[in-house]
Short mmCIF file of C-alpha atoms and ligand atoms in Angstrom, two decimals:
data_model
loop_
_atom_site.label_atom_id
_atom_site.label_comp_id
_atom_site.label_asym_id
_atom_site.label_seq_id
_atom_site.Cartn_x
_atom_site.Cartn_y
_atom_site.Cartn_z
CA MET A 1 109.89 90.32 116.77
CA ARG A 2 106.54 92.07 116.49
CA THR A 3 105.87 93.61 113.11
CA VAL A 4 103.04 95.92 112.04
CA VAL A 5 102.17 95.72 108.34
CA THR A 6 99.90 98.47 107.00
CA GLY A 7 98.06 97.32 103.88
CA GLY A 8 98.52 93.75 105.16
CA ALA A 9 95.40 92.47 103.38
CA GLY A 10 96.63 93.59 99.96
CA PHE A 11 98.50 91.64 97.29
CA LEU A 12 102.05 92.31 98.53
CA GLY A 13 101.05 92.81 102.18
CA SER A 14 99.51 89.34 102.35
CA HIS A 15 102.70 87.72 100.99
CA LEU A 16 104.75 89.76 103.45
CA CYS A 17 102.59 88.67 106.43
CA GLU A 18 102.84 85.05 105.29
CA ARG A 19 106.63 85.16 105.08
CA LEU A 20 107.07 87.09 108.38
CA LEU A 21 104.95 84.49 110.20
CA ALA A 22 106.97 81.68 108.61
CA ASP A 23 110.11 83.41 109.92
CA GLY A 24 108.67 83.41 113.47
CA HIS A 25 107.42 87.00 113.75
CA GLU A 26 104.26 88.14 115.47
CA VAL A 27 102.33 90.13 112.84
CA LEU A 28 99.64 92.79 113.18
CA ALA A 29 98.09 93.73 109.83
CA LEU A 30 96.21 97.04 109.57
CA ASP A 31 93.98 97.50 106.54
CA ASN A 32 90.79 99.37 105.61
CA PHE A 33 90.06 96.94 102.71
CA LEU A 34 89.95 99.78 100.19
CA THR A 35 91.73 97.74 97.50
CA GLY A 36 92.57 94.62 99.53
CA THR A 37 90.39 91.97 101.14
CA PRO A 38 90.46 89.77 104.26
CA HIS A 39 90.28 86.77 101.85
CA ASN A 40 93.94 87.42 101.01
CA VAL A 41 94.96 86.52 104.58
CA ALA A 42 92.13 84.10 105.45
CA HIS A 43 94.66 81.24 105.46
CA LEU A 44 96.67 83.03 108.19
CA MET A 45 93.79 83.63 110.60
CA GLU A 46 94.28 80.30 112.42
CA ASN A 47 97.81 81.34 113.35
CA ASP A 48 97.91 82.77 116.90
CA ALA A 49 100.81 85.02 115.94
CA PHE A 50 98.66 86.83 113.34
CA ARG A 51 96.06 89.55 113.84
CA LEU A 52 94.15 91.53 111.24
CA VAL A 53 92.54 94.80 112.34
CA LYS A 54 90.33 96.96 110.17
CA ALA A 55 91.84 100.45 110.37
CA ASP A 56 92.26 103.44 108.08
CA VAL A 57 95.83 104.64 108.68
CA THR A 58 94.89 108.14 107.51
CA ASP A 59 92.63 108.49 110.60
CA TYR A 60 95.19 107.48 113.23
CA VAL A 61 97.45 104.55 114.04
CA HIS A 62 97.35 103.27 117.61
CA VAL A 63 98.95 99.97 118.57
CA PRO A 64 99.21 98.93 122.22
CA GLY A 65 102.35 97.09 123.35
CA PRO A 66 105.83 96.86 121.89
CA VAL A 67 106.50 97.01 118.15
CA ASP A 68 109.88 96.19 116.59
CA GLN A 69 109.15 96.93 112.94
CA VAL A 70 106.61 98.98 110.98
CA MET A 71 106.21 98.15 107.29
CA HIS A 72 104.09 100.74 105.51
CA PHE A 73 102.46 99.09 102.49
CA ALA A 74 99.01 100.71 102.60
CA SER A 75 98.22 102.49 99.31
CA PRO A 76 96.20 101.89 96.19
CA ALA A 77 98.86 100.65 93.77
CA SER A 78 97.39 99.75 90.39
CA PRO A 79 96.67 102.47 87.83
CA ILE A 80 92.93 101.72 87.80
CA ASP A 81 92.81 102.00 91.60
CA TYR A 82 94.74 105.22 92.02
CA LEU A 83 93.02 106.91 89.10
CA GLN A 84 89.65 106.07 90.71
CA LEU A 85 90.88 106.94 94.23
CA PRO A 86 93.11 109.99 93.72
CA ILE A 87 92.42 111.71 97.07
CA GLU A 88 92.65 108.47 99.07
CA THR A 89 95.98 107.75 97.35
CA LEU A 90 97.39 111.17 98.24
CA LYS A 91 96.07 110.90 101.80
CA VAL A 92 97.55 107.49 102.52
CA GLY A 93 100.90 108.52 101.02
CA SER A 94 100.99 111.71 103.12
CA THR A 95 98.90 111.50 106.31
CA GLY A 96 99.04 107.68 106.37
CA THR A 97 102.84 107.74 106.12
CA LEU A 98 102.99 110.43 108.84
CA HIS A 99 100.96 108.21 111.20
CA ALA A 100 103.00 105.08 110.38
CA LEU A 101 106.23 106.98 111.00
CA GLY A 102 104.78 108.32 114.26
CA LEU A 103 104.16 104.75 115.39
CA ALA A 104 107.76 103.76 114.57
CA LYS A 105 109.06 106.82 116.45
CA GLU A 106 106.89 106.13 119.51
CA LYS A 107 107.92 102.45 119.67
CA GLY A 108 111.58 102.84 118.64
CA ALA A 109 110.83 100.47 115.73
CA ARG A 110 112.55 100.12 112.37
CA PHE A 111 110.34 101.62 109.64
CA LEU A 112 110.22 100.41 106.04
CA LEU A 113 108.39 102.39 103.35
CA ALA A 114 107.04 100.59 100.28
CA SER A 115 107.94 103.12 97.60
CA THR A 116 107.84 102.52 93.88
CA SER A 117 109.67 102.69 90.58
CA GLU A 118 106.95 105.23 89.67
CA THR A 119 109.03 107.80 91.57
CA TYR A 120 111.23 107.70 88.42
CA GLY A 121 108.17 108.66 86.29
CA ASP A 122 108.80 108.40 82.54
CA PRO A 123 112.57 108.03 83.00
CA GLN A 124 115.23 109.75 80.95
CA VAL A 125 117.97 107.58 82.45
CA HIS A 126 118.08 103.88 81.65
CA PRO A 127 118.30 101.61 83.61
CA GLN A 128 117.26 103.57 86.67
CA PRO A 129 119.72 103.76 89.60
CA GLU A 130 118.58 105.03 93.02
CA THR A 131 120.55 108.24 92.42
CA TYR A 132 118.24 109.22 89.52
CA TRP A 133 115.73 111.89 90.66
CA GLY A 134 113.07 110.97 88.16
CA HIS A 135 110.87 112.60 85.55
CA VAL A 136 107.35 112.91 86.95
CA ASN A 137 104.45 115.04 85.76
CA PRO A 138 102.98 116.33 89.06
CA VAL A 139 99.73 117.58 87.49
CA GLY A 140 99.02 114.59 85.23
CA PRO A 141 96.52 111.92 86.33
CA ARG A 142 99.29 109.56 87.54
CA GLY A 143 100.82 112.37 89.62
CA VAL A 144 98.53 111.43 92.55
CA TYR A 145 100.44 108.18 93.02
CA ASP A 146 103.93 109.21 91.96
CA GLU A 147 103.97 112.40 94.00
CA ALA A 148 102.35 110.75 97.05
CA LYS A 149 105.22 108.27 97.07
CA ARG A 150 107.84 110.97 96.48
CA TYR A 151 106.37 112.93 99.42
CA ALA A 152 106.34 109.73 101.52
CA GLU A 153 110.05 109.25 100.77
CA ALA A 154 110.82 112.86 101.76
CA LEU A 155 108.82 112.49 104.99
CA THR A 156 110.61 109.23 105.82
CA MET A 157 114.00 110.92 105.39
CA ALA A 158 112.83 113.88 107.51
CA TYR A 159 111.88 111.53 110.38
CA HIS A 160 115.23 109.81 109.99
CA ARG A 161 117.24 113.03 110.01
CA THR A 162 115.18 114.99 112.54
CA HIS A 163 114.00 112.32 114.97
CA GLY A 164 116.65 109.64 114.37
CA VAL A 165 114.02 107.04 113.39
CA ASP A 166 115.63 103.91 111.93
CA THR A 167 114.14 103.96 108.42
CA ALA A 168 114.44 102.18 105.08
CA ILE A 169 112.91 102.90 101.68
CA VAL A 170 112.39 100.20 99.06
CA ARG A 171 111.57 101.18 95.48
CA ILE A 172 109.49 98.27 94.21
CA PHE A 173 109.32 97.49 90.48
CA ASN A 174 106.31 95.80 88.79
CA THR A 175 105.56 92.64 90.73
CA HIS A 176 103.28 89.73 89.88
CA GLY A 177 102.06 86.58 91.58
CA PRO A 178 99.09 84.93 93.28
CA ARG A 179 96.35 87.15 94.76
CA MET A 180 96.59 89.93 92.18
CA ARG A 181 93.12 91.07 91.20
CA PRO A 182 92.32 90.08 87.60
CA ASN A 183 90.67 93.42 86.86
CA ASP A 184 93.10 95.73 88.64
CA GLY A 185 94.30 97.21 85.35
CA ARG A 186 97.85 95.86 85.51
CA ALA A 187 99.14 94.15 82.38
CA ILE A 188 99.80 90.63 83.68
CA PRO A 189 96.44 89.96 85.35
CA ALA A 190 94.62 91.61 82.44
CA PHE A 191 96.44 89.62 79.73
CA THR A 192 96.14 86.38 81.71
CA SER A 193 92.39 86.76 82.34
CA GLN A 194 91.82 87.69 78.70
CA ALA A 195 93.91 84.77 77.43
CA LEU A 196 92.21 82.26 79.75
CA THR A 197 88.72 83.36 78.67
CA GLY A 198 89.51 83.63 74.94
CA LYS A 199 88.86 87.38 74.91
CA PRO A 200 91.09 89.77 72.92
CA ILE A 201 94.36 90.61 74.67
CA THR A 202 94.46 94.41 74.89
CA VAL A 203 97.95 95.85 74.46
CA ALA A 204 98.34 99.59 75.06
CA GLY A 205 99.90 101.62 72.21
CA ASP A 206 102.03 99.51 69.87
CA GLY A 207 103.35 97.48 72.82
CA SER A 208 106.96 98.61 72.33
CA GLN A 209 107.08 100.23 75.80
CA THR A 210 109.11 98.10 78.19
CA ARG A 211 108.58 96.74 81.68
CA SER A 212 110.75 94.70 84.03
CA ILE A 213 108.65 92.29 86.05
CA ILE A 214 109.60 90.47 89.21
CA TYR A 215 107.96 87.42 90.76
CA VAL A 216 106.54 88.13 94.23
CA ASP A 217 108.72 85.60 96.14
CA ASP A 218 111.90 87.27 94.87
CA LEU A 219 110.56 90.69 95.82
CA ILE A 220 109.63 89.66 99.37
CA GLU A 221 113.08 88.13 99.90
CA GLY A 222 114.72 91.40 98.80
CA ILE A 223 112.45 93.49 101.05
CA LEU A 224 113.17 91.31 104.10
CA ARG A 225 116.91 91.54 103.49
CA LEU A 226 116.56 95.33 103.45
CA LEU A 227 114.43 95.23 106.62
CA ARG A 228 117.09 93.18 108.42
CA SER A 229 119.95 95.38 107.22
CA ASP A 230 120.96 98.80 108.53
CA LEU A 231 120.56 100.47 105.12
CA THR A 232 118.42 103.58 104.81
CA GLY A 233 118.02 103.38 101.07
CA PRO A 234 116.30 103.97 98.82
CA VAL A 235 117.06 100.54 97.37
CA ASN A 236 115.63 99.28 94.08
CA ILE A 237 114.14 95.79 94.26
CA GLY A 238 113.14 94.51 90.84
CA ASN A 239 114.19 92.13 88.11
CA PRO A 240 116.41 93.77 85.47
CA HIS A 241 115.08 91.38 82.78
CA GLU A 242 113.37 93.90 80.47
CA THR A 243 110.61 92.98 78.04
CA SER A 244 108.30 94.87 75.71
CA VAL A 245 104.63 94.83 76.66
CA LEU A 246 103.86 93.17 73.30
CA HIS A 247 106.34 90.36 74.04
CA LEU A 248 104.73 89.97 77.46
CA ALA A 249 101.31 89.57 75.82
CA GLU A 250 102.67 87.07 73.29
CA THR A 251 104.37 85.05 76.02
CA ILE A 252 101.21 84.90 78.15
CA LYS A 253 99.21 83.88 75.08
CA ARG A 254 101.68 81.04 74.37
CA LEU A 255 101.94 79.87 77.99
CA THR A 256 98.15 79.72 78.37
CA GLY A 257 97.74 77.99 74.97
CA SER A 258 95.16 80.66 74.16
CA ASN A 259 93.59 81.47 70.78
CA SER A 260 92.90 85.07 71.81
CA GLU A 261 93.87 87.71 69.31
CA ILE A 262 96.14 90.55 70.37
CA VAL A 263 94.53 93.97 69.82
CA PHE A 264 95.93 97.45 70.35
CA ILE A 265 94.21 100.11 72.47
CA ASP A 266 95.07 103.70 73.41
CA ARG A 267 98.04 104.23 75.65
CA PRO A 268 97.24 105.84 79.06
CA VAL A 269 98.43 109.41 79.70
CA ASP A 270 102.04 109.60 81.00
CA ASP A 271 102.51 105.81 80.63
CA PRO A 272 106.28 105.25 81.05
CA SER A 273 108.10 104.22 77.84
CA ILE A 274 110.89 102.30 79.51
CA ARG A 275 111.43 100.77 82.91
CA GLN A 276 114.38 98.74 84.18
CA PRO A 277 115.91 98.64 87.65
CA ASP A 278 119.60 99.06 88.28
CA ILE A 279 120.06 96.61 91.18
CA THR A 280 123.77 97.19 91.84
CA VAL A 281 123.05 98.40 95.40
CA ALA A 282 120.82 95.44 96.33
CA LYS A 283 123.37 92.98 94.93
CA ARG A 284 126.34 94.61 96.64
CA ASP A 285 124.84 95.57 100.01
CA LEU A 286 122.12 92.94 100.49
CA GLY A 287 123.66 90.05 98.56
CA TRP A 288 120.29 89.82 96.78
CA GLU A 289 119.29 89.18 93.21
CA PRO A 290 116.13 87.69 91.71
CA LYS A 291 116.14 83.93 91.11
CA VAL A 292 112.83 83.21 89.36
CA GLN A 293 113.22 83.37 85.58
CA PHE A 294 110.81 85.40 83.41
CA GLU A 295 108.76 82.50 81.96
CA GLU A 296 108.89 80.44 85.15
CA GLY A 297 107.40 83.32 87.16
CA LEU A 298 104.71 83.95 84.55
CA ALA A 299 103.84 80.23 84.53
CA ARG A 300 103.35 80.31 88.32
CA THR A 301 101.09 83.39 88.18
CA ILE A 302 99.12 81.96 85.25
CA GLY A 303 98.78 78.67 87.16
CA TRP A 304 97.24 80.52 90.12
CA PHE A 305 94.78 82.39 87.89
CA GLY A 306 93.88 79.07 86.24
CA GLU A 307 93.09 77.52 89.64
CA HIS A 308 91.04 80.57 90.62
CA SER A 309 88.98 80.83 87.45
CA ASP A 310 86.07 82.13 89.57
CA LEU A 311 88.08 85.34 89.87
CA VAL A 312 88.68 85.76 86.17
CA VAL A 313 86.59 88.74 85.12
CA VAL A 314 87.52 90.90 82.19
P1 NAD B 401 97.10 96.44 97.03
O1 NAD B 401 96.09 97.43 96.58
O2 NAD B 401 96.83 95.01 96.77
O3 NAD B 401 97.40 96.60 98.59
C1 NAD B 401 97.32 97.83 99.26
C2 NAD B 401 96.56 97.61 100.57
O4 NAD B 401 96.50 98.85 101.28
C3 NAD B 401 95.12 97.16 100.35
O5 NAD B 401 94.85 96.01 101.14
C4 NAD B 401 94.30 98.35 100.79
O6 NAD B 401 93.02 97.99 101.30
C5 NAD B 401 95.20 98.96 101.84
N1 NAD B 401 94.95 100.39 102.09
C6 NAD B 401 94.81 101.39 101.18
N2 NAD B 401 94.58 102.56 101.79
C7 NAD B 401 94.59 102.29 103.13
C8 NAD B 401 94.39 103.08 104.31
N3 NAD B 401 94.14 104.40 104.23
N4 NAD B 401 94.45 102.48 105.52
C9 NAD B 401 94.71 101.14 105.62
N5 NAD B 401 94.88 100.35 104.55
C10 NAD B 401 94.82 100.91 103.32
O7 NAD B 401 98.49 96.88 96.38
P2 NAD B 401 99.90 96.12 96.36
O8 NAD B 401 100.23 95.82 94.96
O9 NAD B 401 99.90 95.03 97.36
O10 NAD B 401 100.86 97.29 96.84
C11 NAD B 401 101.30 97.37 98.20
C12 NAD B 401 102.31 98.50 98.34
O11 NAD B 401 103.44 98.25 97.49
C13 NAD B 401 101.75 99.85 97.96
O12 NAD B 401 102.24 100.83 98.85
C14 NAD B 401 102.30 100.08 96.57
O13 NAD B 401 102.46 101.44 96.28
C15 NAD B 401 103.65 99.37 96.64
N6 NAD B 401 104.10 98.92 95.30
C16 NAD B 401 103.53 97.85 94.68
C17 NAD B 401 103.98 97.46 93.42
C18 NAD B 401 103.42 96.25 92.70
O14 NAD B 401 103.92 95.90 91.61
N7 NAD B 401 102.44 95.57 93.24
C19 NAD B 401 104.99 98.20 92.78
C20 NAD B 401 105.52 99.31 93.43
C21 NAD B 401 105.08 99.65 94.70
#
């Protein structure tokens, strides 16, 4: 099996490459290092089955030789990144997805799109099943990410219906684990870095908004089961354990043994109030459900940040 992973030097892409290699795949990672870094896959470079090529998938995607699977993970993904890189985010979701789909079509490969729970926007249905169409503000600042992914989903289905490309769409819910950037604006790295350095833990709004977080190993297992199935999707992969952002901050404070105080800051525009995956489809059709418990997963991520204190910037 030869698998192309776009965005392979990012947080999730690097875990995906690692797991694909462990499963005996040959892996070609394409990345322009916009929000990822070669350091994330430095430990894989010795492996003859792994190659990392610097490439912007919005320019073109050309891969010589056979390809069995294309996994399209390239995209800024954290709010700070896509708010700073709005055009790049829209381009990689549109033109980048077009090129990645073109590669899958040319090679007769299975294509998997990394979509997101953000396609549900600020949801009015709870928990969110795949059949929910979402509640997204297209002209708000977050629209650049949400709508890029919604367009990418539509394009994927068009290639499936029109060209018969074997496609799958995964809707990923908030994931955490090693190799997240401490200053990427997501709650877990931010709270952990703040707690570890004794700085105030900054909770947006009153912290009553909810999130459902999944540990990266569980997510990758779910994605690979989808890849190896014949499902088209979309399929939600996330952990239905729902927590308020304030409880998340308090838990991280306790697990790090920190004396940081919890302070409240303004809530970002269009920040979703609730978020919880309905994983009935993944359970029934993939035999998958998350295994890593809430505190156990947080302890692992915190442990990694603790060992990489050089990265902790707030
Ligand atoms: P990340 O920023 O760590 O990784 C994205 C990678 O894509 C980076 O290495 C970046 O350099 C690369 N990239 C961006 N534009 C590119 C381009 N034009 N050409 C080539 N490479 C490019 O983010 P992540 O958290 O690993 O997210 C990976 C994917 O999963 C994204 O598509 C994201 O939308 C999706 N996702 C992630 C989460 C999450 O919780 N992490 C949730 C939902 C969806």
